[in-house]
Short mmCIF file of C-alpha atoms in Angstrom, two decimals:
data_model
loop_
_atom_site.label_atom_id
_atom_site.label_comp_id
_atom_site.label_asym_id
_atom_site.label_seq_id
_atom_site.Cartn_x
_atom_site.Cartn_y
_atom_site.Cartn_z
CA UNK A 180 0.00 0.00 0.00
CA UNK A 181 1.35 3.12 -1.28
CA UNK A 182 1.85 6.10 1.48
CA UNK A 183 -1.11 8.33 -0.55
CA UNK A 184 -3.26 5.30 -0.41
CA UNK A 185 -2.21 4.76 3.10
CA UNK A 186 -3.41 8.38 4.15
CA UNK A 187 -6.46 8.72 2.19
CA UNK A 188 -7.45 5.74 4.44
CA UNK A 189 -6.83 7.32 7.66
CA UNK A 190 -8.93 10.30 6.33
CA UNK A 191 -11.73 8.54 5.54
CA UNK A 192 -11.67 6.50 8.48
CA UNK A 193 -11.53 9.39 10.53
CA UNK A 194 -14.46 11.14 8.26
CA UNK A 195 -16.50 8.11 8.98
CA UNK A 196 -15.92 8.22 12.93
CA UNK A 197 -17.25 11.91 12.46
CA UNK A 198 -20.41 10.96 10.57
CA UNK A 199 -21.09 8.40 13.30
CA UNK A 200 -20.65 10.24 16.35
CA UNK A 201 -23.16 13.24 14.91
CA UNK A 202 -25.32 10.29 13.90
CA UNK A 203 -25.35 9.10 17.01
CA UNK A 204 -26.91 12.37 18.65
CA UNK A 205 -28.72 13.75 15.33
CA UNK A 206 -31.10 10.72 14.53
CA UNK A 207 -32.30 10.94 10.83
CA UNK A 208 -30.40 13.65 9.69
CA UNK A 209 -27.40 12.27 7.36
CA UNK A 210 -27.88 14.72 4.41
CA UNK A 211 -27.63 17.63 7.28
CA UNK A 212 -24.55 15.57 8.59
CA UNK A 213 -22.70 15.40 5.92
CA UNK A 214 -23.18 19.05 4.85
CA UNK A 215 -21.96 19.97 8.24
CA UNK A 216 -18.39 17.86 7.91
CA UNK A 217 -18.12 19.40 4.25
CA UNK A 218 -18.64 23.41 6.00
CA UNK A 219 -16.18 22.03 8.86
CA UNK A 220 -13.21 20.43 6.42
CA UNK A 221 -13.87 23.58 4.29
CA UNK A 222 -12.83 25.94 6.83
CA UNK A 223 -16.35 28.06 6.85
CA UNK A 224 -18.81 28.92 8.75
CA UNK A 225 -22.36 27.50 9.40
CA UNK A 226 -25.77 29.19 10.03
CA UNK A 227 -28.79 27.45 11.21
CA UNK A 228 -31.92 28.63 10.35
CA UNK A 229 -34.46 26.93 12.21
CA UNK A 230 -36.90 26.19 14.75
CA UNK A 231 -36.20 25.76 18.58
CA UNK A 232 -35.63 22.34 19.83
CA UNK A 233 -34.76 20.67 16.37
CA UNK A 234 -30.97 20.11 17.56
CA UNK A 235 -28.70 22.68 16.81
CA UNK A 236 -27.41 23.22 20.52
CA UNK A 237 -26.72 19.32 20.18
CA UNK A 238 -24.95 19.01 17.21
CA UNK A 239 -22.46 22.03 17.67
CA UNK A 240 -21.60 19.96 20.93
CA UNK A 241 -21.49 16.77 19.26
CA UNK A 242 -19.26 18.41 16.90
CA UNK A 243 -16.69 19.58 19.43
CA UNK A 244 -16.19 16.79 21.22
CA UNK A 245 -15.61 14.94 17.79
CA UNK A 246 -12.39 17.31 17.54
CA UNK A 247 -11.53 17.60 21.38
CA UNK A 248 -11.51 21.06 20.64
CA UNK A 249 -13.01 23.73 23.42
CA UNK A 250 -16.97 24.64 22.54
CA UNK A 251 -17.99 28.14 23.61
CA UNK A 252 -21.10 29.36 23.50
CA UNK A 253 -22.72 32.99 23.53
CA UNK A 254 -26.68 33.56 24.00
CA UNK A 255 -27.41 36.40 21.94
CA UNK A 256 -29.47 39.32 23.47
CA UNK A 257 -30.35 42.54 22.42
CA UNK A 258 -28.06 43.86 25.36
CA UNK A 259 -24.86 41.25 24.53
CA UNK A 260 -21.81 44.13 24.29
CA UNK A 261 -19.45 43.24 21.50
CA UNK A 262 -16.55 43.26 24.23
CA UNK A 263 -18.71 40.26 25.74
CA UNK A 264 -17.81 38.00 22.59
CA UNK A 265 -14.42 39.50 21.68
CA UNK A 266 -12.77 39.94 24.97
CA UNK A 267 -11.40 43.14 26.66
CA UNK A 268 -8.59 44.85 27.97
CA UNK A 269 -8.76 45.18 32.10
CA UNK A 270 -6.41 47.54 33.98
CA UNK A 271 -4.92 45.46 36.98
CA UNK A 272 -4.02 47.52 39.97
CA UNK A 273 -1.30 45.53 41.03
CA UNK A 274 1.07 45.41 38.16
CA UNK A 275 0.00 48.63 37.04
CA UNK A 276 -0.79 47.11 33.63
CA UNK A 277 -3.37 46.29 31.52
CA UNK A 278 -4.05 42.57 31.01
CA UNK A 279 -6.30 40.87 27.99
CA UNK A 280 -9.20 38.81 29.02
CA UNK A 281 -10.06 36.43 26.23
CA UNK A 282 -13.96 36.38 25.08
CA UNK A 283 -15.79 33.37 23.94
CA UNK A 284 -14.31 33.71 20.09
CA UNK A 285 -10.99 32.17 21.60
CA UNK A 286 -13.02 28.55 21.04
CA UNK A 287 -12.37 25.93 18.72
CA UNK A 288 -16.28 26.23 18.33
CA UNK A 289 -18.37 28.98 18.63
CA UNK A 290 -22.37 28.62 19.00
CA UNK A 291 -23.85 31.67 18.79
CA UNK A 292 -27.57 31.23 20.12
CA UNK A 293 -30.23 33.10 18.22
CA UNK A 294 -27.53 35.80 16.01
CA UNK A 295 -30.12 37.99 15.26
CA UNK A 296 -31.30 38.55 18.75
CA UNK A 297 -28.62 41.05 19.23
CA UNK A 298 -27.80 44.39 17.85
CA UNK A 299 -25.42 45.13 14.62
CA UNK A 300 -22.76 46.64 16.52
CA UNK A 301 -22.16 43.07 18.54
CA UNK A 302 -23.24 41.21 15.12
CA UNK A 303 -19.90 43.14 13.17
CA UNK A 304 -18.10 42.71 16.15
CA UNK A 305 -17.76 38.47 14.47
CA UNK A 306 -16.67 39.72 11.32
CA UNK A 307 -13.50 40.13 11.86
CA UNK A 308 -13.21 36.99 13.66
CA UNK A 309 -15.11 34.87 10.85
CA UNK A 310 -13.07 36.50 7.95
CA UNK A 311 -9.63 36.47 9.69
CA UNK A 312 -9.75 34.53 12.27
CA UNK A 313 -8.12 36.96 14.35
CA UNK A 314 -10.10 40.13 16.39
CA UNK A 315 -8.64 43.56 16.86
CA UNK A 316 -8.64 44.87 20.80
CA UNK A 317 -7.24 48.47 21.31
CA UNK A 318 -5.66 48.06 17.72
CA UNK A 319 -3.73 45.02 18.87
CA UNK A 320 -3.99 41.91 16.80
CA UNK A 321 -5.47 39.05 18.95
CA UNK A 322 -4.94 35.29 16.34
CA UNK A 323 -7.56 32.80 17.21
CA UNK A 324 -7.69 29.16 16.75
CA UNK A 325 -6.51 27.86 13.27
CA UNK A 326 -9.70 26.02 13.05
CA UNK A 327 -12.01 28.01 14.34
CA UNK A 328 -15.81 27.30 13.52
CA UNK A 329 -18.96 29.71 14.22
CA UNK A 330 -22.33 28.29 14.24
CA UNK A 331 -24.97 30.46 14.47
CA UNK A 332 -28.78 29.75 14.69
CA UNK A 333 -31.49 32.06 14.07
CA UNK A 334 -35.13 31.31 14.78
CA UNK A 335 -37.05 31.78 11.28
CA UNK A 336 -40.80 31.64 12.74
CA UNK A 337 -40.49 34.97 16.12
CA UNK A 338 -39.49 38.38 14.12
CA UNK A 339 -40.17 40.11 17.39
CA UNK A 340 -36.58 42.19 18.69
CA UNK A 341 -35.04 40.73 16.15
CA UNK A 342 -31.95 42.24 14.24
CA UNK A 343 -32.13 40.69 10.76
CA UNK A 344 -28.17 39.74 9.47
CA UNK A 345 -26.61 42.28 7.14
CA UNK A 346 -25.55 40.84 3.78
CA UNK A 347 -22.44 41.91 4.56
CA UNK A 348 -22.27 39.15 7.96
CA UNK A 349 -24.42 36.40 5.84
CA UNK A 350 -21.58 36.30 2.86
CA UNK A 351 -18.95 35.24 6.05
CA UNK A 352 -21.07 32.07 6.49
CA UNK A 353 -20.29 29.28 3.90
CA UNK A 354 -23.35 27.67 4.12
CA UNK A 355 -27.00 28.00 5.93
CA UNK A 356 -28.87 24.82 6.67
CA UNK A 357 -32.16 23.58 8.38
CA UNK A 358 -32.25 20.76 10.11
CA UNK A 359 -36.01 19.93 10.38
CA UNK A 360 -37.92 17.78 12.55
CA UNK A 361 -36.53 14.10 12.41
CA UNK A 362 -38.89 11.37 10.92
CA UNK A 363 -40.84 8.66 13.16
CA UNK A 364 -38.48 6.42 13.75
CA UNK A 365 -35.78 8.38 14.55
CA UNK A 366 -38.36 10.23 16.93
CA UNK A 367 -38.67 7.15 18.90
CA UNK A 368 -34.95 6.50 18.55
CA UNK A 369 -34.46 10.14 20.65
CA UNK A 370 -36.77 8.72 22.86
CA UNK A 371 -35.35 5.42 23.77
CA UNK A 372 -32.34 7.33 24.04
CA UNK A 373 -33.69 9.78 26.57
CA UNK A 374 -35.24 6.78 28.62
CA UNK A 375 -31.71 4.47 29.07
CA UNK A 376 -29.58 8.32 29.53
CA UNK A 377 -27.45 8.03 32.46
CA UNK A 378 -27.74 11.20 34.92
CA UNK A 379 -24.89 12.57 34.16
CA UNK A 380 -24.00 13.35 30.12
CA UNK A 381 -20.19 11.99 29.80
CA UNK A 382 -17.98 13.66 27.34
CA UNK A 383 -17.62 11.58 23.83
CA UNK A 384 -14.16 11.19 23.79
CA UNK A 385 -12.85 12.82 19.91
CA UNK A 386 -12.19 11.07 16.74
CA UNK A 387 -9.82 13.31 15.36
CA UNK A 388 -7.34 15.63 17.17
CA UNK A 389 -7.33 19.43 16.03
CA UNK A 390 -3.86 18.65 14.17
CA UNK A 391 -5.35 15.91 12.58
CA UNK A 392 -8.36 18.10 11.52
CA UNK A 393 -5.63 21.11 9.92
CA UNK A 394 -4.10 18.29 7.90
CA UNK A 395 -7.49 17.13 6.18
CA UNK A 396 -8.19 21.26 5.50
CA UNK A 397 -5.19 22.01 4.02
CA UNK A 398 -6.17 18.96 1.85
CA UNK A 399 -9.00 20.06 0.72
CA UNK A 400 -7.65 23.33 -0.66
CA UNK A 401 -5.13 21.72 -2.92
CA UNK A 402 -8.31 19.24 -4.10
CA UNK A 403 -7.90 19.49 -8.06
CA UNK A 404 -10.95 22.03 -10.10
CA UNK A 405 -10.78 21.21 -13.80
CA UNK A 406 -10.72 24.67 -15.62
CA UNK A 407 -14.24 23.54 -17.13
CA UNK A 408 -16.11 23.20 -13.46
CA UNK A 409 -14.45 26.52 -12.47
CA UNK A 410 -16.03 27.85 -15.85
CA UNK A 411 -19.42 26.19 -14.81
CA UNK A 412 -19.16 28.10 -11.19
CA UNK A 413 -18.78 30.99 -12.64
CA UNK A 414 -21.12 30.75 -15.38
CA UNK A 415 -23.35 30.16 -12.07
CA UNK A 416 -22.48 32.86 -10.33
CA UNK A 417 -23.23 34.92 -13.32
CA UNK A 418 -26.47 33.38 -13.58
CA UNK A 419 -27.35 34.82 -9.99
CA UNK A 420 -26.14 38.01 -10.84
CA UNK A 421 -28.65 38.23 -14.22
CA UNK A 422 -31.34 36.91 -12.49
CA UNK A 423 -34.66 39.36 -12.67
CA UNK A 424 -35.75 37.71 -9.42
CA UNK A 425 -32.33 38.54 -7.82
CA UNK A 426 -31.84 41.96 -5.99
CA UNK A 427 -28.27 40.63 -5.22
CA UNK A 428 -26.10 38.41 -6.68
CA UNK A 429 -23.32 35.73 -4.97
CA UNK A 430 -20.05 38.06 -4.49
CA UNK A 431 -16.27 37.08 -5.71
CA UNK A 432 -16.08 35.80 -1.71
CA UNK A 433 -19.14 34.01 -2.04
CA UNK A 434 -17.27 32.50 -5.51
CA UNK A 435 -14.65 31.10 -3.32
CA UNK A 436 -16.81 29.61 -0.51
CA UNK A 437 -18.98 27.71 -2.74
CA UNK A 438 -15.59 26.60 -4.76
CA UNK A 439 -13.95 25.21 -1.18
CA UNK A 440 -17.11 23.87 -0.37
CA UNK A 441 -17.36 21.75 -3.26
CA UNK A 442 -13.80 20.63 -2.74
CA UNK A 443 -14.54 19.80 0.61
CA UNK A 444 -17.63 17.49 -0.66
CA UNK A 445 -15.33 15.81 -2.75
CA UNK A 446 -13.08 14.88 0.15
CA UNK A 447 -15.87 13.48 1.57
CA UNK A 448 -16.90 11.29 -1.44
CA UNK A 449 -13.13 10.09 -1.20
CA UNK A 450 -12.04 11.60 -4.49
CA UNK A 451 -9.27 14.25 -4.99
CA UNK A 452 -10.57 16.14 -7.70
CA UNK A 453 -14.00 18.04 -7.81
CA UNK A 454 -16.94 17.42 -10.15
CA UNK A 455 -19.24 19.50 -11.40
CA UNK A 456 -22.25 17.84 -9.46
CA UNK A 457 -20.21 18.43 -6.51
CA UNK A 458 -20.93 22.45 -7.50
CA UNK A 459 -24.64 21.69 -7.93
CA UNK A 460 -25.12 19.43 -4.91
CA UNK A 461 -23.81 22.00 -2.71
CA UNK A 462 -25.73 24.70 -4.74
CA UNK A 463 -28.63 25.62 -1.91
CA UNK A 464 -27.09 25.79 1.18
CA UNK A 465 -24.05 28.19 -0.07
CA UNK A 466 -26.84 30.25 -2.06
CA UNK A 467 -29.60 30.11 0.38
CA UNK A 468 -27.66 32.52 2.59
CA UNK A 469 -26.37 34.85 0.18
CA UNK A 470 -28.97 35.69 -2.60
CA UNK A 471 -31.36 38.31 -1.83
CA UNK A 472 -34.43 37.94 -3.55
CA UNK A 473 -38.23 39.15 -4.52
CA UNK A 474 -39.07 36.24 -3.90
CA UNK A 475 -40.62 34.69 -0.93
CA UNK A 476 -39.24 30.93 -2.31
CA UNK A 477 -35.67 31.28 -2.76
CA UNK A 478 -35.25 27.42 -3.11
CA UNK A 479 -36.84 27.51 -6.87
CA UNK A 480 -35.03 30.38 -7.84
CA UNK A 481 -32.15 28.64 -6.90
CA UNK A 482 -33.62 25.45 -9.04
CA UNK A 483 -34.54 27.65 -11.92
CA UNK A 484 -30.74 28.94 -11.91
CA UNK A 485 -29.17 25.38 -11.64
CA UNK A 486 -31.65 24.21 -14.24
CA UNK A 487 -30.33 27.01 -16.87
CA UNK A 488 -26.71 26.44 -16.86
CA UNK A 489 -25.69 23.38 -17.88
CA UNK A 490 -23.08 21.65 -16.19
CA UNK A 491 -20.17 20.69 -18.47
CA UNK A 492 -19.10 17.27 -20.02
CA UNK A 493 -16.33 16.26 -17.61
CA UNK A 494 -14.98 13.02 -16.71
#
């Protein structure tokens, strides 16, 4: 066995340990599953848009423990300060100096409960930390964890208070996915569960170290795009941009997501070179949260735009 062969075993092996252990706590939900490992080996960000109770405090813990990384987690309220998720500077009397107190950004995963509970001045205060991965206190440079991973949830069906995102903070998420209420039998699946849980919730020990993690993202960015997908992605993003239904198109940063993205799916599928229905099946969750349109149904605008470009003859 070849050393590339060797490796690509290891990842998937690892990939697979991942899938289980969210399995394991997100009954039903493998499509959702997988989309979440792709936005995680991709390097992005994740907003959930949907309904309390359906999972998403569960799965960004699930998700931490799969890395052994540190989970953090910030309940977003129209009164949250933006020093509250970035950290601040506190003058200590004794050594006559000021000393940095790290905020809940300084995670390996960030769940930020209900994002457009609070105001825009706390919203932009993630920006930074989403597009750099590093956050700016008193003009000094603060790095945070190489693979650092928001997810945000926003309940879709209580406008009340509510600060809707600014394009500007949607285009830093990669992709925005609903989970959904689970089927039957995996409803009595989370019940059985519940019923034989000891009192006290253990700690799932991880499946893949944080170093381990790095490797498989650095990966997927040299994960080969024929010149004819990128030229179907961008006839794509085009598409959006041309669109009479569309009052704003996907943005050159919103071109790169859904490129990584696609690699990242292809990782996942075990190959080392993207296809173009690797573009299209990642399509709706990286457009979903960047197109702005008339439209009340932005998922058949989105089919209407996947159905009009045709994908290329690759092999």
């Amino acid at each position: 066995m070849s050393v590339a062969t060797e490796h690509e075993n290891r990842t998937q092996t690892a990939l697979q340990a991942i899938r289980d252990q969210l399995g394991s706590v997100l009954l039903g939900k493998t499509e959702q599953i997988e989309m979440v490992i792709a936005c995680l080996l991709a390097q992005g960000h994740l907003l959930l848009d949907d309904l309390p109770g359906t999972g998403k405090t569960t799965l960004a813990k699930a998700l931490a423990d799969c890395l052994g990384g540190r989970l953090a987690r910030i309940q977003c309220t129209p009164d949250l300060l933006p020093t509250d998720v970035t950290g601040f500077n506190l003058f200590n009397q004794k050594t006559r100096e000021f000393e940095f107190h790290p905020g809940p950004v300084f995670a390996d995963v960030l769940l930020a409960d209900e994002l457009n509970r609070t105001t825009p001045r706390t919203q932009s205060a993630l920006l930074e930390a989403m597009a750099e991965r590093q956050v700016t206190i008193d003009s000094v440079p603060h790095s945070l964890s190489e693979t650092f991973l928001v997810i945000a949830t926003q309940n879709p069906i209580d406008s009340h208070g509510a600060y809707p995102l600014p394009e500007a903070q949607l285009d830093r998420f990669t992709i925005k996915l609903q989970i959904g209420y689970p089927d039957r039998e995996a409803q009595l699946g989370i019940l059985e569960n519940a019923a034989r849980a000891d009192s006290v919730n253990e700690r799932a020990s991880s499946t893949l170290s944080l170093a381990e993690l790095r490797q498989i993202q650095q990966q997927v960015q040299t994960t080969s795009v024929h010149p004819k997908v990128q030229g179907y992605l961008v006839d794509l993003v085009e598409a959006t941009r041309n669109d009479a239904a569309i009052q704003l198109g996907v943005s050159p940063r919103g071109m790169l997501l859904w490129q990584r993205i696609a690699q990242a799916w292809a990782v996942l599928q075990g190959r080392d070179f993207v296809t173009p229905s690797d573009v299209a099946k990642v399509a709706h969750p990286v457009l979903s949260v960047r197109l702005l349109t008339m439209a009340d149904d932005s998922d058949s605008v989105i089919d209407r735009i996947m159905t009009q470009v045709p994908a290329p003859e690759y092999k």
